[in-house]
Coordinates of C-alpha atoms in Angstrom, one line a residue:
Chain A
M21 CA 36.0 85.9 90.7
S22 CA 37.4 82.6 91.9
D23 CA 37.9 81.8 95.6
A24 CA 41.6 81.3 95.1
K25 CA 43.4 82.6 98.2
T26 CA 46.8 82.2 99.8
M27 CA 46.7 79.6 102.5
T28 CA 48.7 81.4 105.2
E29 CA 48.3 84.6 107.2
D30 CA 48.8 87.7 105.1
P31 CA 50.9 90.4 106.8
M32 CA 49.7 92.9 104.2
T33 CA 46.0 92.8 105.3
E34 CA 46.7 95.5 107.9
H35 CA 47.4 97.9 105.1
Q36 CA 44.5 96.8 102.9
G37 CA 41.8 96.5 105.5
A38 CA 41.5 93.3 107.6
D39 CA 38.6 91.9 105.7
A40 CA 39.4 93.0 102.1
P41 CA 41.1 90.4 99.9
A42 CA 44.0 91.6 97.8
A43 CA 42.9 93.1 94.5
K44 CA 44.3 91.2 91.6
D45 CA 44.9 94.0 89.2
Q46 CA 48.7 94.1 88.9
G47 CA 49.2 91.5 86.2
V48 CA 48.7 87.9 85.1
L49 CA 51.0 85.1 86.2
Y50 CA 51.0 82.1 83.9
I51 CA 52.2 78.8 85.4
G52 CA 53.0 75.6 83.4
M53 CA 53.2 72.5 85.6
D54 CA 54.4 69.0 84.7
L55 CA 52.9 66.7 87.4
G56 CA 55.0 63.5 87.2
T57 CA 55.2 60.3 89.2
S58 CA 58.7 61.0 90.3
R59 CA 59.1 64.7 89.8
T60 CA 57.0 67.9 89.5
S61 CA 58.3 70.9 87.6
V62 CA 56.9 74.4 87.2
S63 CA 57.7 77.1 84.7
A64 CA 56.2 80.6 85.2
S65 CA 55.9 83.8 83.3
N66 CA 57.9 85.6 86.1
G67 CA 61.0 83.7 85.1
V68 CA 60.8 81.2 88.0
R69 CA 61.5 77.6 87.2
E70 CA 61.6 75.0 89.9
T71 CA 61.4 71.3 90.2
V72 CA 60.7 69.1 93.3
E73 CA 60.5 65.3 93.7
S74 CA 56.8 64.2 93.9
V75 CA 57.1 63.0 97.5
V76 CA 55.1 64.2 100.5
G77 CA 55.8 63.5 104.1
Y78 CA 53.8 64.1 107.3
P79 CA 55.3 63.9 110.8
K80 CA 54.6 60.5 112.4
D81 CA 53.8 61.8 115.9
V82 CA 53.9 64.8 118.1
V83 CA 57.6 64.3 118.9
A84 CA 58.5 64.3 115.1
R85 CA 56.2 67.3 114.6
K86 CA 58.0 69.3 117.4
L87 CA 61.4 68.3 116.0
L88 CA 60.6 69.1 112.4
K89 CA 58.6 72.3 113.3
R90 CA 56.4 71.6 110.2
D91 CA 53.2 69.8 109.4
V92 CA 54.3 68.7 105.9
L93 CA 57.6 68.3 104.0
F94 CA 58.2 67.8 100.3
G95 CA 60.8 66.5 97.9
R96 CA 64.4 66.0 98.9
E97 CA 63.8 67.4 102.4
A98 CA 61.1 64.7 103.0
I99 CA 63.3 62.0 101.7
E100 CA 66.1 63.0 104.0
K101 CA 63.8 63.1 107.0
R102 CA 61.8 60.0 106.0
L103 CA 62.4 58.1 109.2
S104 CA 60.3 60.6 111.1
L105 CA 57.6 60.9 108.4
N106 CA 54.7 59.0 106.9
M107 CA 55.7 59.1 103.2
F108 CA 53.4 59.5 100.2
R109 CA 54.1 59.3 96.6
P110 CA 50.6 60.2 95.5
L111 CA 51.0 60.2 91.7
A112 CA 52.5 56.8 90.9
K113 CA 51.6 55.7 87.4
G114 CA 49.3 58.7 87.1
V115 CA 46.8 57.4 89.5
L116 CA 46.2 58.4 93.1
K117 CA 47.6 55.5 95.0
H118 CA 48.1 54.1 98.5
S119 CA 51.1 55.4 100.5
D120 CA 54.3 53.5 101.0
E121 CA 52.9 52.4 104.3
G122 CA 49.5 51.6 102.9
G123 CA 47.5 54.7 103.6
S124 CA 44.0 55.4 102.3
L125 CA 42.9 57.0 99.1
E126 CA 41.8 60.1 101.0
E127 CA 45.3 60.5 102.5
N128 CA 46.8 60.3 99.0
V129 CA 44.3 62.8 97.7
K130 CA 45.4 65.2 100.5
A131 CA 49.1 64.5 99.7
A132 CA 48.4 65.3 96.0
K133 CA 46.7 68.5 96.9
D134 CA 49.5 69.5 99.2
L135 CA 52.1 68.7 96.5
I136 CA 50.3 70.8 93.9
A137 CA 49.9 73.7 96.4
E138 CA 53.7 73.5 97.1
A139 CA 54.5 73.5 93.3
I140 CA 52.4 76.6 92.9
R141 CA 54.1 78.2 95.9
L142 CA 57.5 77.5 94.3
A143 CA 56.5 79.6 91.4
K144 CA 56.4 82.6 93.8
P145 CA 53.0 84.1 92.7
R146 CA 52.2 87.6 93.9
K147 CA 49.0 88.2 95.8
D148 CA 48.0 91.1 93.5
E149 CA 48.2 89.1 90.3
L150 CA 45.8 86.7 88.6
V151 CA 47.3 83.2 88.4
Y152 CA 46.4 81.0 85.5
C153 CA 47.8 77.5 85.5
V154 CA 48.0 74.7 82.9
I155 CA 48.9 71.3 84.3
G156 CA 50.3 68.5 82.1
A157 CA 48.7 65.4 83.6
P158 CA 49.8 61.8 83.0
A159 CA 48.1 60.5 79.8
E160 CA 46.4 57.6 81.6
A161 CA 45.0 59.7 84.5
S162 CA 41.3 58.7 85.0
M163 CA 38.5 61.2 85.1
H164 CA 38.3 60.9 88.9
N165 CA 42.0 61.7 89.2
K166 CA 41.8 64.7 86.9
E167 CA 39.0 66.1 89.0
A168 CA 41.1 65.7 92.1
I169 CA 44.0 67.5 90.4
I170 CA 41.7 70.3 89.3
E171 CA 40.2 70.6 92.8
A172 CA 43.7 70.7 94.4
A173 CA 44.9 73.4 92.0
R174 CA 41.8 75.6 92.3
A175 CA 42.5 76.2 96.0
T176 CA 45.6 78.3 95.1
V177 CA 45.1 79.6 91.5
D178 CA 42.4 81.7 89.8
S179 CA 41.8 79.4 86.9
V180 CA 43.3 76.0 85.9
M181 CA 43.3 73.6 82.9
L182 CA 44.6 70.1 82.3
C183 CA 46.2 68.9 79.2
S184 CA 48.1 65.8 78.0
E185 CA 51.7 65.9 79.1
P186 CA 53.3 64.6 75.9
F187 CA 51.1 67.1 74.0
A188 CA 52.4 69.9 76.1
V189 CA 56.0 68.9 75.3
A190 CA 55.3 69.0 71.5
Y191 CA 53.3 72.3 71.8
G192 CA 56.2 73.9 73.7
L193 CA 58.5 73.2 70.8
E194 CA 56.0 74.3 68.2
W195 CA 55.9 70.8 66.7
L196 CA 52.2 70.5 66.1
E197 CA 51.9 67.8 63.4
D198 CA 53.5 64.7 62.2
V199 CA 55.6 64.3 65.3
L200 CA 55.8 61.5 67.8
V201 CA 56.6 62.3 71.5
I202 CA 58.1 59.7 73.8
D203 CA 57.8 61.0 77.4
I204 CA 59.8 58.7 79.7
G205 CA 58.8 59.2 83.3
A206 CA 59.4 57.1 86.5
G207 CA 56.1 55.2 86.5
T208 CA 55.2 55.2 82.8
T209 CA 56.5 56.0 79.3
D210 CA 53.9 57.8 77.2
L211 CA 54.0 57.8 73.4
C212 CA 51.8 60.4 71.8
R213 CA 51.2 61.0 68.1
M214 CA 50.6 64.6 67.0
H215 CA 48.8 65.4 63.8
G216 CA 47.5 68.9 64.1
T217 CA 44.5 68.3 66.4
M218 CA 44.1 67.1 70.0
P219 CA 45.5 63.6 70.4
E220 CA 42.8 61.0 70.9
D221 CA 43.1 57.7 72.7
S222 CA 44.2 56.0 69.6
D223 CA 47.1 58.5 69.3
Q224 CA 48.5 57.5 72.7
V225 CA 50.3 54.5 74.0
T226 CA 51.2 54.1 77.6
L227 CA 54.0 51.6 78.6
T228 CA 54.7 50.5 82.1
Y229 CA 58.4 50.2 81.3
A230 CA 59.9 53.4 82.6
G231 CA 62.4 54.8 85.2
D232 CA 61.2 52.5 88.0
S233 CA 61.7 49.5 85.7
V234 CA 65.3 50.4 85.2
D235 CA 65.7 50.7 89.0
E236 CA 64.2 47.3 89.5
K237 CA 66.4 45.7 86.9
L238 CA 69.5 47.4 88.2
S239 CA 68.7 46.2 91.7
E240 CA 68.5 42.6 90.5
L241 CA 71.8 42.9 88.5
I242 CA 73.6 44.5 91.4
T243 CA 72.4 41.8 93.8
A244 CA 73.8 39.1 91.4
H245 CA 77.1 41.0 90.6
C246 CA 77.9 42.2 94.1
P247 CA 77.4 39.3 96.5
G248 CA 76.9 40.3 100.1
A249 CA 76.4 44.0 99.3
T250 CA 73.5 45.8 100.9
F251 CA 71.8 48.8 99.3
S252 CA 68.5 50.7 99.3
H253 CA 66.1 51.6 96.6
Q254 CA 67.1 55.2 96.9
M255 CA 70.8 54.3 96.4
V256 CA 70.0 52.4 93.2
K257 CA 68.0 55.4 91.9
E258 CA 70.9 57.6 92.5
F259 CA 73.3 55.2 90.7
K260 CA 71.0 55.2 87.7
E261 CA 70.7 59.0 87.6
R262 CA 74.4 59.4 87.8
F263 CA 75.6 56.7 85.5
S264 CA 72.8 55.7 83.1
F265 CA 73.9 55.1 79.5
L266 CA 73.6 52.9 76.5
G267 CA 76.3 52.1 74.0
N268 CA 79.8 53.0 75.0
P269 CA 80.2 54.2 78.7
P270 CA 81.3 57.8 79.1
E271 CA 82.9 56.8 82.4
R272 CA 83.2 53.6 84.5
A273 CA 80.3 53.3 87.0
M274 CA 82.2 52.8 90.3
V275 CA 80.1 52.7 93.4
T276 CA 80.8 51.9 97.1
L277 CA 78.5 49.4 98.8
P278 CA 78.8 48.0 102.3
V279 CA 79.6 44.3 102.5
D280 CA 79.2 43.1 106.1
G281 CA 79.5 46.7 107.1
K282 CA 82.7 47.3 105.2
P283 CA 82.6 49.8 102.4
T284 CA 83.6 48.0 99.2
E285 CA 84.0 49.3 95.7
F286 CA 82.3 47.7 92.7
D287 CA 82.3 48.4 89.0
I288 CA 78.6 48.2 87.9
T289 CA 79.1 49.7 84.4
D290 CA 77.8 46.6 82.5
Q291 CA 74.9 46.3 84.9
V292 CA 73.8 49.9 84.4
R293 CA 73.9 49.4 80.6
E294 CA 71.9 46.2 80.7
A295 CA 69.3 47.8 83.1
C296 CA 68.9 50.8 80.8
Y297 CA 68.3 48.6 77.8
V298 CA 65.0 47.3 79.3
L299 CA 63.4 50.5 77.8
V300 CA 64.4 50.1 74.2
D301 CA 62.3 47.2 72.9
P302 CA 59.0 48.3 74.5
I303 CA 59.5 51.8 73.2
V304 CA 60.2 50.7 69.7
G305 CA 57.2 48.4 69.9
G306 CA 55.0 51.4 70.8
L307 CA 56.6 53.4 68.0
K308 CA 55.8 50.6 65.5
Q309 CA 52.2 50.6 66.6
L310 CA 51.7 54.3 66.3
V311 CA 53.5 54.6 63.0
A312 CA 51.8 51.6 61.4
T313 CA 48.3 52.9 62.2
F314 CA 49.1 56.4 60.9
D315 CA 48.1 57.8 57.5
P316 CA 50.5 55.9 55.2
E317 CA 51.3 59.0 53.2
F318 CA 52.9 60.6 56.3
Q319 CA 54.4 57.6 58.0
H320 CA 57.8 58.4 56.8
K321 CA 57.6 61.9 58.2
L322 CA 56.4 60.6 61.5
R323 CA 59.2 58.1 61.7
N324 CA 61.8 60.8 61.3
R325 CA 60.3 63.2 63.8
V326 CA 60.5 61.3 67.1
L327 CA 61.0 63.5 70.2
L328 CA 62.5 62.1 73.3
A329 CA 61.4 63.8 76.5
G330 CA 61.0 63.3 80.3
G331 CA 63.5 62.4 82.9
G332 CA 64.3 59.1 81.3
S333 CA 65.6 60.8 78.2
L334 CA 68.6 61.8 80.2
I335 CA 70.0 58.3 79.7
K336 CA 73.0 59.0 77.5
G337 CA 72.9 57.2 74.2
L338 CA 69.2 56.3 74.5
D339 CA 68.3 58.3 71.4
T340 CA 71.0 56.5 69.4
A341 CA 69.9 53.1 70.7
I342 CA 66.2 53.7 69.7
E343 CA 67.3 54.9 66.3
K344 CA 69.4 51.8 65.8
A345 CA 66.4 49.6 66.8
M346 CA 64.1 51.6 64.5
H347 CA 66.6 51.0 61.6
E348 CA 66.5 47.3 62.4
Q349 CA 62.8 46.9 63.0
M350 CA 61.1 49.7 61.2
G351 CA 63.3 50.5 58.2
G352 CA 64.7 53.7 59.7
G353 CA 63.9 56.7 61.9
K354 CA 65.3 59.8 63.5
V355 CA 65.1 60.5 67.3
L356 CA 65.7 64.0 68.7
R357 CA 66.2 64.5 72.4
I358 CA 64.6 67.8 73.7
E359 CA 67.0 70.3 75.1
E360 CA 65.5 70.5 78.6
P361 CA 64.0 67.1 79.5
I362 CA 63.2 68.2 83.1
Y363 CA 61.3 71.4 82.1
G364 CA 60.1 70.4 78.6
G365 CA 56.6 69.5 79.8
A366 CA 56.3 72.5 82.1
N367 CA 57.6 74.9 79.4
G368 CA 55.0 73.5 77.0
A369 CA 52.2 73.9 79.5
L370 CA 53.3 77.5 80.1
K371 CA 53.1 78.2 76.4
I372 CA 49.6 76.8 76.3
A373 CA 48.6 78.9 79.3
H374 CA 50.0 82.0 77.5
D375 CA 48.2 81.2 74.2
M376 CA 44.8 80.4 75.8
P377 CA 42.3 83.2 75.1
E378 CA 41.1 85.3 78.0
D379 CA 37.4 84.4 77.8
F380 CA 38.3 80.7 78.2
W381 CA 40.1 81.4 81.4
E382 CA 37.2 83.5 82.6
K383 CA 34.7 80.8 82.0
L384 CA 36.6 78.3 84.1
K385 CA 37.0 80.5 87.1
Chain B
M27 CA 67.5 105.3 87.7
K28 CA 69.8 103.2 85.5
H29 CA 71.6 102.0 88.7
S30 CA 68.4 100.9 90.4
L31 CA 67.1 99.2 87.2
R32 CA 70.3 97.3 87.0
D33 CA 70.0 96.2 90.6
R34 CA 66.4 95.3 90.1
V35 CA 67.3 93.1 87.1
R36 CA 70.1 91.5 89.1
K37 CA 67.7 90.8 92.0
M38 CA 65.2 89.1 89.6
A39 CA 67.9 86.7 88.4
L40 CA 68.0 83.2 89.9
R41 CA 71.4 82.0 90.9
T42 CA 72.5 78.5 90.0
S43 CA 75.6 76.6 89.4
V44 CA 76.9 74.9 86.2
D45 CA 76.6 71.5 87.9
Q46 CA 72.9 72.2 88.8
L47 CA 72.2 73.1 85.2
R48 CA 73.9 69.9 84.0
K49 CA 71.8 67.9 86.4
R50 CA 68.7 69.3 84.8
G51 CA 69.9 68.3 81.4
V52 CA 71.1 71.7 80.2
E53 CA 74.4 71.3 78.2
K54 CA 74.6 74.7 76.5
V55 CA 73.4 78.1 77.6
N56 CA 73.1 81.5 75.9
V57 CA 74.7 84.2 77.9
L58 CA 73.4 87.8 77.9
G59 CA 75.2 90.4 79.9
L60 CA 73.5 92.5 82.5
D61 CA 74.4 95.8 80.8
R62 CA 72.9 94.5 77.6
I63 CA 69.6 93.5 79.3
V64 CA 69.4 97.0 81.0
H65 CA 70.0 98.6 77.6
L66 CA 67.3 96.5 75.9
I67 CA 64.8 97.4 78.6
E68 CA 65.6 101.1 78.3
E69 CA 65.4 100.9 74.5
A70 CA 62.0 99.1 74.7
V71 CA 60.6 101.7 77.1
R72 CA 61.9 104.5 74.8
R73 CA 60.4 103.0 71.7
S74 CA 57.1 102.3 73.5
L75 CA 56.9 105.8 74.7
R76 CA 57.8 107.2 71.3
D77 CA 55.1 105.0 69.6
H78 CA 52.4 105.8 72.1
M79 CA 53.2 109.4 72.8
V80 CA 52.1 110.7 69.4
G81 CA 49.4 113.4 70.2
L82 CA 50.1 113.2 73.9
E83 CA 51.7 115.8 76.1
S84 CA 55.1 114.4 77.0
D85 CA 55.2 116.4 80.2
K86 CA 52.0 114.9 81.5
V87 CA 53.2 111.4 80.6
A88 CA 56.4 112.0 82.4
Q89 CA 54.6 113.3 85.4
D90 CA 52.2 110.3 85.5
A91 CA 55.1 107.9 85.2
K92 CA 57.0 109.7 88.0
Q93 CA 53.9 109.4 90.2
E94 CA 53.5 105.8 89.5
F95 CA 57.1 105.1 90.2
M96 CA 56.9 107.0 93.5
Q97 CA 53.8 105.0 94.4
L98 CA 55.8 101.8 93.7
L99 CA 58.7 103.0 95.9
R100 CA 56.3 103.8 98.8
S101 CA 54.7 100.4 98.4
N102 CA 58.1 98.8 98.4
A103 CA 59.1 100.8 101.5
D104 CA 55.9 99.6 103.3
L105 CA 56.8 96.0 102.4
Q106 CA 60.3 96.5 103.7
R107 CA 58.9 97.8 107.0
D108 CA 56.6 94.8 107.3
K109 CA 59.5 92.5 106.7
A110 CA 61.6 94.2 109.4
E111 CA 58.7 94.0 111.9
L112 CA 58.3 90.2 111.2
E113 CA 62.1 89.8 111.7
R114 CA 61.9 91.6 115.0
R115 CA 59.0 89.5 116.2
R116 CA 60.8 86.4 115.3
H117 CA 63.9 87.5 117.1
D118 CA 61.9 88.4 120.3
A119 CA 60.0 85.0 120.2
E120 CA 63.3 83.1 119.9
A121 CA 64.8 85.1 122.8
E122 CA 61.7 84.3 124.9
L123 CA 61.9 80.7 124.1
K124 CA 65.5 80.5 125.2
N125 CA 64.7 82.2 128.5
L126 CA 61.7 79.9 129.1
R127 CA 63.8 76.8 128.4
S128 CA 66.5 78.0 130.8
E129 CA 63.9 78.7 133.5
I130 CA 62.4 75.3 133.1
V131 CA 65.8 73.6 133.6
T132 CA 66.4 75.7 136.7
Q133 CA 63.0 74.9 138.3
R134 CA 63.3 71.2 137.5
Q135 CA 66.7 71.1 139.2
A136 CA 65.2 72.9 142.3
L137 CA 62.5 70.2 142.4
V138 CA 65.0 67.4 142.2
D139 CA 67.1 69.0 145.0
K140 CA 64.1 69.2 147.2
L141 CA 63.2 65.6 146.7
D142 CA 66.8 64.5 147.4
E143 CA 66.7 66.3 150.8
S144 CA 64.6 63.5 152.3
V145 CA 67.3 60.9 151.4
E146 CA 70.1 62.9 152.9
N147 CA 68.1 63.4 156.1
E148 CA 67.9 59.7 156.9
A149 CA 71.7 59.4 157.0
V150 CA 71.9 62.4 159.3
L151 CA 69.3 61.0 161.7
A152 CA 71.0 57.6 161.9
A153 CA 74.3 59.4 162.9
E154 CA 72.4 61.4 165.6
N155 CA 70.8 58.3 167.0
Q156 CA 74.2 56.6 167.3
R157 CA 75.6 59.7 169.1
I158 CA 72.7 59.6 171.6
V159 CA 73.3 55.9 172.3
D160 CA 77.0 56.6 172.8
R161 CA 76.3 59.5 175.2
I162 CA 74.0 57.3 177.3
E163 CA 76.5 54.5 177.3
Q164 CA 79.2 56.9 178.5
A165 CA 76.9 58.3 181.2
F166 CA 76.3 54.8 182.6
L167 CA 80.0 53.9 182.4
S168 CA 80.9 57.0 184.4
M169 CA 78.6 55.8 187.2
G170 CA 81.2 53.1 187.9
D171 CA 81.0 49.4 188.9
G172 CA 79.9 50.0 192.5
A173 CA 76.4 50.8 191.5
G174 CA 75.7 47.2 190.3
D175 CA 74.4 45.9 187.0
H176 CA 72.9 48.9 185.1
S177 CA 72.0 47.1 181.8
A178 CA 68.3 47.0 182.6
A179 CA 68.2 50.6 183.7
K180 CA 70.4 51.6 180.7
S181 CA 68.0 49.8 178.4
Q182 CA 64.9 51.6 179.9
V183 CA 66.6 55.0 179.8
L184 CA 67.6 54.4 176.2
N185 CA 64.0 53.5 175.3
V186 CA 62.6 56.6 177.0
V187 CA 65.1 58.9 175.5
M188 CA 64.8 57.5 172.0
G189 CA 61.0 57.5 172.4
L190 CA 61.1 61.2 173.2
V191 CA 63.5 62.0 170.5
E192 CA 61.4 60.1 167.9
E193 CA 58.3 62.0 169.0
E194 CA 60.0 65.3 168.6
R195 CA 61.5 64.3 165.3
K196 CA 58.2 63.1 164.0
A197 CA 56.6 66.4 164.9
T198 CA 59.4 68.3 163.2
A199 CA 59.4 66.0 160.2
D200 CA 55.7 66.3 159.7
A201 CA 56.0 70.1 159.8
T202 CA 59.0 70.0 157.4
A203 CA 57.2 67.5 155.1
A204 CA 54.2 69.7 154.9
L205 CA 56.3 72.7 154.0
R206 CA 58.3 70.7 151.5
D207 CA 55.2 69.4 149.9
K208 CA 53.9 72.9 149.5
E209 CA 57.2 74.0 147.9
V210 CA 57.2 70.9 145.6
D211 CA 53.7 71.6 144.6
T212 CA 54.5 75.2 143.9
L213 CA 57.6 74.2 141.8
Q214 CA 55.5 71.6 139.9
R215 CA 52.8 74.2 139.1
R216 CA 55.5 76.6 138.1
I217 CA 57.0 74.1 135.7
A218 CA 53.6 73.2 134.2
K219 CA 53.0 76.9 133.6
L220 CA 56.4 77.3 132.0
N221 CA 55.7 74.4 129.8
E222 CA 52.5 75.9 128.7
S223 CA 54.2 79.2 127.9
L224 CA 56.9 77.4 126.1
E225 CA 54.4 75.6 123.9
Y226 CA 52.5 78.8 123.2
T227 CA 55.7 80.7 122.3
E228 CA 56.8 77.9 120.0
K229 CA 53.5 78.0 118.3
K230 CA 53.7 81.7 117.8
L231 CA 57.3 81.4 116.5
T232 CA 56.0 78.9 113.9
E233 CA 53.3 81.3 112.9
V234 CA 55.8 84.2 112.6
A235 CA 58.1 82.0 110.6
S236 CA 55.3 81.0 108.3
A237 CA 54.3 84.6 107.9
K238 CA 57.9 85.6 107.2
S239 CA 58.1 82.9 104.5
I240 CA 55.4 84.6 102.5
D241 CA 57.6 86.7 100.4
D242 CA 56.2 89.3 98.0
G243 CA 56.4 86.9 95.1
V244 CA 58.0 87.6 91.8
A245 CA 56.0 89.7 89.4
S246 CA 55.0 88.3 86.0
I247 CA 56.2 90.0 82.9
Y248 CA 52.6 90.3 81.7
R249 CA 50.3 93.0 82.9
E250 CA 47.4 91.6 80.9
V251 CA 46.1 88.3 79.7
Q252 CA 47.9 87.4 76.4
G253 CA 46.4 84.8 74.1
L254 CA 47.4 84.1 70.5
R255 CA 48.4 87.0 68.3
G256 CA 47.5 87.2 64.6
E257 CA 51.2 87.0 63.6
D258 CA 51.9 83.8 65.5
A259 CA 53.0 80.8 63.5
H260 CA 50.2 78.2 62.9
V261 CA 47.8 80.6 64.6
E262 CA 44.7 78.9 63.2
K263 CA 45.8 75.4 64.2
K264 CA 46.7 76.7 67.6
R265 CA 43.3 78.4 68.0
E266 CA 41.6 75.1 67.2
L267 CA 43.8 73.3 69.8
M268 CA 43.1 75.9 72.5
A269 CA 39.4 75.5 71.8
N270 CA 39.7 71.7 72.1
I271 CA 41.6 72.0 75.4
F272 CA 39.0 74.4 76.8
E273 CA 36.1 72.3 75.8
A274 CA 37.5 69.2 77.4
N275 CA 38.3 71.2 80.6
F276 CA 34.9 72.8 80.7
A277 CA 33.2 69.5 80.5
L278 CA 35.5 68.2 83.2
Q279 CA 35.1 71.1 85.6
K280 CA 31.7 72.4 85.1
G281 CA 30.2 69.0 84.4
A282 CA 31.7 67.7 87.7
S283 CA 30.4 70.7 89.7
G284 CA 27.0 70.3 88.1

């Protein structure tokens, strides 16, 4: 029996006996988790689905602690209160990194653990149920980082497994062979080739062109196009999430920025389009590499079964733009955007959790 | 029974808005009415009972089901009581916090007033001194010009009188200061104790709030571990994939722990 326990005082122990842990005999809760650079999503077999930004904040001092009445904040709440917090984005580019203020690796490991515990808490597990969790980890996560993720999850679940995130997306859609997954995150874009067995290193390509690259490019373009305007990184991210597109704009991207303190309206439609375009060529380059090294008999099939997933797939018209580039550079192709980009990875991880045999879970407790 | 099942299903649903769904990338949804869901659950239960009750005594099954249901209801009632108790404790702690804060403000004001008294006293004493000087001046003036030049005598008398007055005042001031210091000390100790109580109560309130935030959780739809079924599509390929995932995780987890 694992040592997974809830981390706070249990008001029910009075009824069960003060020293007796809750018996976990009322069911099994499966949790699928997509642990991303920018966003962490969970899907669970109790119908709960939640998503939270992968940001952790700790009060800077005693005054902040008294004001916030909490020892740690997550996601949107942490971002809103960031002036009072030491902020951590522990999963940038799939590796445990230094904080925004330059904290230590140990601090980032703690932040990652707290984030994972929070994600599991969001799934609302019951104390009297076994909790089995599959976590879709970034493709380039090192062995050390995977161990840290496992250790963090084991504190709050009974048994946990990791799998490749793009693999989880394809598994969730039952596309097990001759399919190419493009998972566009904030820190990285992962391309993964599925051919009926576990993907190997040669089946995966990781690009550093992703959501953050679009933000950087958009910042540059706004600076050039809107002289005197001041804006923050967070504002640029929100412009991108609201207006991102390729091809014909669905609407004009009108934003208000302060110029010498005076709110001023700017049309940044062309800048948004140009910023989003930074993704296309690197992605098509990755596709070419994976298709060209595939069994020639099945290359045509692979080219026509490209799945677009991750938060970056929400860019309107990206699928069409990639298809167009594939026609020009690869002789054709078909790109399909998954229906739920935010939860695709978590849904797939949930399905893996469900299909995993019981004895495998038991051996990993 | 049907009414409570309907309520239960409704409670399990997660409320969201169309805009929120859109933000998550959902453009189309399939809608299934609550009545239909309740009907499907009842139909599933009926079929399951029918399939599994062959050779069983239906009365015994019904009795067992009723007992199980009553057990669940009792358990639910216990949880409701716990929740109400936590709410009461939270409410009491908040009221106590409010009283403590108000008390601290009052005591601090009393301390400030005490300290301000010494400043006011100086102005009063200066006025008194001036009145004494004026009285002595008047007394000498009333002696008339015939008595000669009284300025030296007046000066001596003034010095003696003011010396006596100062001595008396000093004695009184020392006694008053000692009393005031004692009162100030008492007020300061009281404020320190109130601060301590305030911190303790805030800590307790945080703990109660944390305890309250532990909700019962939402039950999984699975009573048992699932795994692949024989009729699943691509079952052999999936079995192979599951085995590969397990082997990689076993090496990672058990290899790391030695």
